[in-house]
Amino acid sequence: MDQERIIEKMMDFGLNKYEAKAYVALIKNPEVTAYELSKDSGVPQAKIYETMSKLLSKNLVNIIGDSPTKYIPVDFDAFLDTYKENVEYSVDYLKKNIKNLSQSQKVSYLWHLEGRDNIFQKIKNMIPKANSFLYLEAWAEEFDFFADELKEVESKGIEIVSVIYGDTKNDIGIMHFHEMEGLEKQVEEVGRWFTLVVDGAESLFAVFVEKGIDQGIWTENKAFMLMAESFISHDIFIAEIYKMHKLELDKEFGPNMQHIRKYVKTK
């Protein structure tokens, strides 16, 4: 039996080295005086009474007799059970309460992301967090890339609502297809846009370009969240209206509503 290893492990549970050595020696040879225990354990005589007092306060030893005073060990399992209960209580308490310390002063930052790998990794981290709903606007290329993660979320009963640009064979959640013509030219100029909102708690907007550096923004900012949700809702309305009334809209506003869109500069 590796006694030194046992002593080291006991020190992981709040005992100092003298306390651990005295307790181990007492297990091997119970009903001894502090003087005898000092010799058995290697704890200096100058420290043995202080050490035994601490072990008494931790309910690891009991006293028998008083002339002379002798000590016996208490079952270490009981000490471990109490220690475990205290740790679990402390962990639960801190999880529930420590965030409240800064809640009133919480600032929601905008985190800038650069590079496809960084943005994709952030998206992969966000999707599984959904507990209630997930809103998404994406071109088919990015939508298909994250299809496995989206299907996993859908299998848990999470509501997924998407606006898709382009063609995809994946059928996930409620899908609205943006069918306006000429958007490919806009993609050449500004890139493929991507918007993701998870539970109204976090949001990401990104642009993926053929040349240059892909860029994105992630945030928990409520104002940005509202903007992202409004952007997706707006394009759902446009997609459904255009699907039902394409001929009338093209006649009134030109293909792809160009007579209106010309007032909006994208670059």
Coordinates of C-alpha atoms in Angstrom, one line a residue:
M1 CA 0.0 0.0 0.0
D2 CA 1.4 3.4 -1.0
Q3 CA 1.0 5.4 2.2
E4 CA 2.5 8.5 0.7
R5 CA 0.0 8.4 -2.2
I6 CA -2.9 8.1 0.3
I7 CA -1.6 11.1 2.2
E8 CA -1.3 13.2 -1.0
K9 CA -4.9 12.3 -1.9
M10 CA -6.2 13.2 1.5
M11 CA -4.6 16.6 1.1
D12 CA -6.9 17.1 -2.0
F13 CA -9.8 17.2 0.5
G14 CA -8.7 20.0 2.6
L15 CA -6.3 18.3 5.1
N16 CA -2.8 19.6 5.5
K17 CA 0.2 17.2 5.5
Y18 CA 0.4 17.0 9.3
E19 CA -3.3 16.2 9.6
A20 CA -3.1 13.5 6.9
K21 CA 0.0 11.9 8.4
A22 CA -1.5 11.9 11.9
Y23 CA -4.8 10.4 10.7
V24 CA -3.1 7.6 8.7
A25 CA -0.9 6.8 11.7
L26 CA -4.0 6.7 13.9
I27 CA -5.8 4.3 11.6
K28 CA -2.8 1.9 11.8
N29 CA -2.5 2.3 15.6
P30 CA -5.7 3.6 17.3
E31 CA -6.2 4.6 20.9
V32 CA -2.9 6.4 21.4
T33 CA -1.9 9.7 23.1
A34 CA -0.8 12.7 21.1
Y35 CA 2.8 12.1 22.3
E36 CA 2.7 8.5 21.0
L37 CA 1.0 9.6 17.7
S38 CA 3.7 12.2 17.2
K39 CA 6.3 9.5 17.2
D40 CA 4.2 7.1 15.0
S41 CA 3.3 9.8 12.4
G42 CA 6.4 11.9 12.2
V43 CA 4.4 15.1 13.1
P44 CA 6.6 17.3 15.3
Q45 CA 5.6 17.3 19.0
A46 CA 5.4 21.1 18.8
K47 CA 2.6 20.7 16.1
I48 CA 0.8 17.5 17.3
Y49 CA -1.7 19.1 19.6
E50 CA -2.7 21.8 17.1
T51 CA -3.0 19.1 14.5
M52 CA -5.3 16.9 16.7
S53 CA -7.4 19.9 17.5
K54 CA -7.9 20.5 13.7
L55 CA -8.8 16.8 13.2
L56 CA -11.3 17.1 16.0
S57 CA -12.9 20.1 14.4
K58 CA -13.2 18.2 11.1
N59 CA -14.8 15.2 12.9
L60 CA -12.1 12.9 11.8
V61 CA -11.0 11.8 15.3
N62 CA -12.7 11.3 18.7
I63 CA -11.2 11.4 22.2
I64 CA -11.5 8.6 24.7
G65 CA -10.4 8.8 28.3
D66 CA -8.9 11.8 29.9
S67 CA -6.0 10.5 31.9
P68 CA -4.2 10.4 29.6
T69 CA -6.2 11.6 26.6
K70 CA -6.2 9.2 23.8
Y71 CA -7.5 9.4 20.2
I72 CA -9.3 7.1 17.9
P73 CA -10.1 7.7 14.1
V74 CA -13.5 8.3 12.7
D75 CA -14.6 6.5 9.5
F76 CA -13.1 8.6 6.6
D77 CA -16.1 7.6 4.4
A78 CA -18.4 9.8 6.5
F79 CA -15.9 12.7 6.1
L80 CA -15.8 12.2 2.3
D81 CA -19.6 12.0 2.1
T82 CA -19.9 15.3 3.9
Y83 CA -17.2 16.9 1.8
K84 CA -19.0 15.8 -1.4
E85 CA -22.3 17.2 -0.2
N86 CA -20.7 20.5 0.7
V87 CA -18.9 20.7 -2.7
E88 CA -22.0 19.9 -4.6
Y89 CA -24.0 22.5 -2.7
S90 CA -21.3 25.1 -3.3
V91 CA -21.1 24.3 -7.0
D92 CA -24.9 24.6 -7.4
Y93 CA -25.0 27.8 -5.4
L94 CA -22.3 29.4 -7.4
K95 CA -23.8 28.4 -10.8
K96 CA -27.1 29.9 -9.8
N97 CA -25.8 33.1 -8.1
I98 CA -22.4 34.2 -9.4
K99 CA -23.7 35.6 -12.7
N100 CA -26.1 37.9 -10.7
L101 CA -23.1 39.9 -9.5
S102 CA -22.6 41.6 -12.8
Q103 CA -26.0 41.3 -14.3
S104 CA -27.0 44.9 -13.8
Q105 CA -23.8 46.1 -15.4
K106 CA -23.7 43.5 -18.2
V107 CA -22.5 44.9 -21.5
S108 CA -23.2 43.0 -24.7
Y109 CA -20.2 43.3 -27.0
L110 CA -20.0 42.8 -30.7
W111 CA -17.3 40.2 -31.4
H112 CA -15.7 40.5 -34.8
L113 CA -14.7 37.2 -36.5
E114 CA -12.4 36.9 -39.5
G115 CA -11.8 33.9 -41.7
R116 CA -14.1 31.1 -42.8
D117 CA -12.8 28.6 -40.3
N118 CA -13.4 30.9 -37.3
I119 CA -16.9 31.8 -38.4
F120 CA -17.9 28.2 -39.2
Q121 CA -16.6 27.1 -35.9
K122 CA -18.7 29.7 -34.1
I123 CA -21.8 28.7 -36.0
K124 CA -21.1 25.0 -35.2
N125 CA -21.0 26.0 -31.5
M126 CA -24.2 28.1 -31.7
I127 CA -26.5 25.7 -33.4
P128 CA -26.5 22.9 -30.7
K129 CA -27.3 25.5 -28.0
A130 CA -30.8 26.0 -29.3
N131 CA -33.5 25.1 -26.8
S132 CA -36.5 26.8 -28.3
F133 CA -36.0 28.1 -31.8
L134 CA -33.4 28.8 -34.4
Y135 CA -33.8 31.4 -37.2
L136 CA -31.5 31.3 -40.2
E137 CA -30.9 33.0 -43.5
A138 CA -28.3 31.5 -45.7
W139 CA -27.3 30.7 -49.2
A140 CA -27.6 27.0 -50.1
E141 CA -23.8 26.4 -49.9
E142 CA -23.7 27.4 -46.2
F143 CA -27.1 25.8 -45.4
D144 CA -25.9 22.4 -46.8
F145 CA -22.6 22.7 -44.9
F146 CA -24.4 22.9 -41.6
A147 CA -27.2 20.4 -42.5
D148 CA -26.1 17.7 -40.1
E149 CA -26.0 20.1 -37.1
L150 CA -29.4 21.5 -38.1
K151 CA -30.9 18.0 -38.5
E152 CA -29.7 17.1 -35.0
V153 CA -31.3 20.2 -33.5
E154 CA -34.5 19.5 -35.4
S155 CA -34.6 15.9 -34.1
K156 CA -34.9 17.4 -30.5
G157 CA -38.1 19.3 -31.4
I158 CA -36.5 22.7 -31.9
E159 CA -38.3 25.0 -34.2
I160 CA -36.1 25.9 -37.2
V161 CA -37.2 28.6 -39.7
S162 CA -35.0 29.4 -42.6
V163 CA -34.8 31.7 -45.6
I164 CA -32.7 30.0 -48.3
Y165 CA -31.1 31.5 -51.4
G166 CA -30.4 28.9 -54.1
D167 CA -31.3 25.2 -54.3
T168 CA -30.8 22.6 -51.7
K169 CA -31.8 19.0 -51.3
N170 CA -32.0 19.2 -47.6
D171 CA -35.4 19.5 -46.1
I172 CA -35.1 20.9 -42.5
G173 CA -37.7 22.8 -40.5
I174 CA -39.8 25.5 -42.2
M175 CA -38.0 26.7 -45.3
H176 CA -38.8 29.8 -47.3
F177 CA -37.0 30.1 -50.7
H178 CA -36.0 33.5 -51.9
E179 CA -36.6 33.4 -55.7
M180 CA -35.8 36.9 -56.9
E181 CA -33.7 37.0 -60.0
G182 CA -30.3 38.7 -60.4
L183 CA -29.1 38.2 -56.8
E184 CA -26.1 36.3 -58.0
K185 CA -24.7 39.6 -59.3
Q186 CA -25.1 41.1 -55.9
V187 CA -23.3 38.2 -54.4
E188 CA -20.3 38.9 -56.8
E189 CA -20.2 42.4 -55.4
V190 CA -20.7 41.9 -51.6
G191 CA -20.6 38.1 -51.0
R192 CA -23.1 35.5 -49.6
W193 CA -24.8 36.8 -46.5
F194 CA -25.6 34.6 -43.5
T195 CA -27.7 35.4 -40.5
L196 CA -28.3 33.1 -37.5
V197 CA -30.4 33.8 -34.3
V198 CA -30.5 31.2 -31.5
D199 CA -33.3 31.5 -28.9
G200 CA -33.2 35.2 -29.1
A201 CA -30.1 34.9 -26.9
E202 CA -27.2 35.2 -29.4
S203 CA -26.9 36.1 -33.0
L204 CA -24.3 36.0 -35.8
F205 CA -24.1 37.8 -39.1
A206 CA -21.5 36.9 -41.7
V207 CA -20.5 37.6 -45.3
F208 CA -18.6 34.9 -47.3
V209 CA -16.7 36.2 -50.3
E210 CA -14.9 34.5 -53.2
K211 CA -12.0 36.9 -53.0
G212 CA -10.9 38.5 -49.8
I213 CA -11.5 37.7 -46.1
D214 CA -14.8 36.4 -44.8
Q215 CA -16.1 38.5 -42.0
G216 CA -18.7 38.1 -39.3
I217 CA -20.1 39.6 -36.1
W218 CA -21.4 37.6 -33.1
T219 CA -23.2 39.2 -30.2
E220 CA -25.8 38.8 -27.4
N221 CA -26.8 42.5 -27.9
K222 CA -30.6 42.7 -27.9
A223 CA -30.8 45.6 -30.4
F224 CA -28.6 43.7 -32.9
M225 CA -30.8 40.6 -32.2
L226 CA -34.0 42.5 -33.1
M227 CA -32.3 43.8 -36.3
A228 CA -31.3 40.2 -37.3
E229 CA -34.8 38.8 -36.5
S230 CA -36.4 41.6 -38.4
F231 CA -34.1 41.1 -41.4
I232 CA -35.0 37.4 -41.5
S233 CA -38.8 38.1 -41.0
H234 CA -38.7 40.7 -43.8
D235 CA -37.1 38.3 -46.3
I236 CA -39.7 35.6 -45.3
F237 CA -42.5 38.1 -46.2
I238 CA -40.8 39.0 -49.5
A239 CA -40.2 35.4 -50.4
E240 CA -43.8 34.4 -49.8
I241 CA -45.3 37.5 -51.4
Y242 CA -43.0 37.1 -54.4
K243 CA -43.9 33.5 -54.8
M244 CA -47.6 34.2 -54.9
H245 CA -47.6 37.5 -56.9
K246 CA -44.4 37.4 -59.0
L247 CA -46.1 38.5 -62.3
E248 CA -47.9 41.4 -60.7
L249 CA -44.8 42.6 -58.8
D250 CA -42.5 42.3 -61.9
K251 CA -45.0 44.3 -63.9
E252 CA -45.3 47.0 -61.2
F253 CA -41.8 47.3 -60.0
G254 CA -39.7 45.5 -62.6
P255 CA -37.8 42.2 -62.3
N256 CA -36.4 41.6 -58.8
M257 CA -38.2 44.8 -57.8
Q258 CA -35.4 46.8 -59.5
H259 CA -37.4 50.0 -59.6
I260 CA -37.4 50.0 -55.8
R261 CA -34.1 48.3 -55.1
K262 CA -32.2 50.9 -57.2
Y263 CA -32.6 53.3 -54.3
V264 CA -30.6 51.0 -51.9
K265 CA -26.9 50.9 -52.4
T266 CA -25.3 47.6 -51.3
K267 CA -21.7 48.7 -51.9

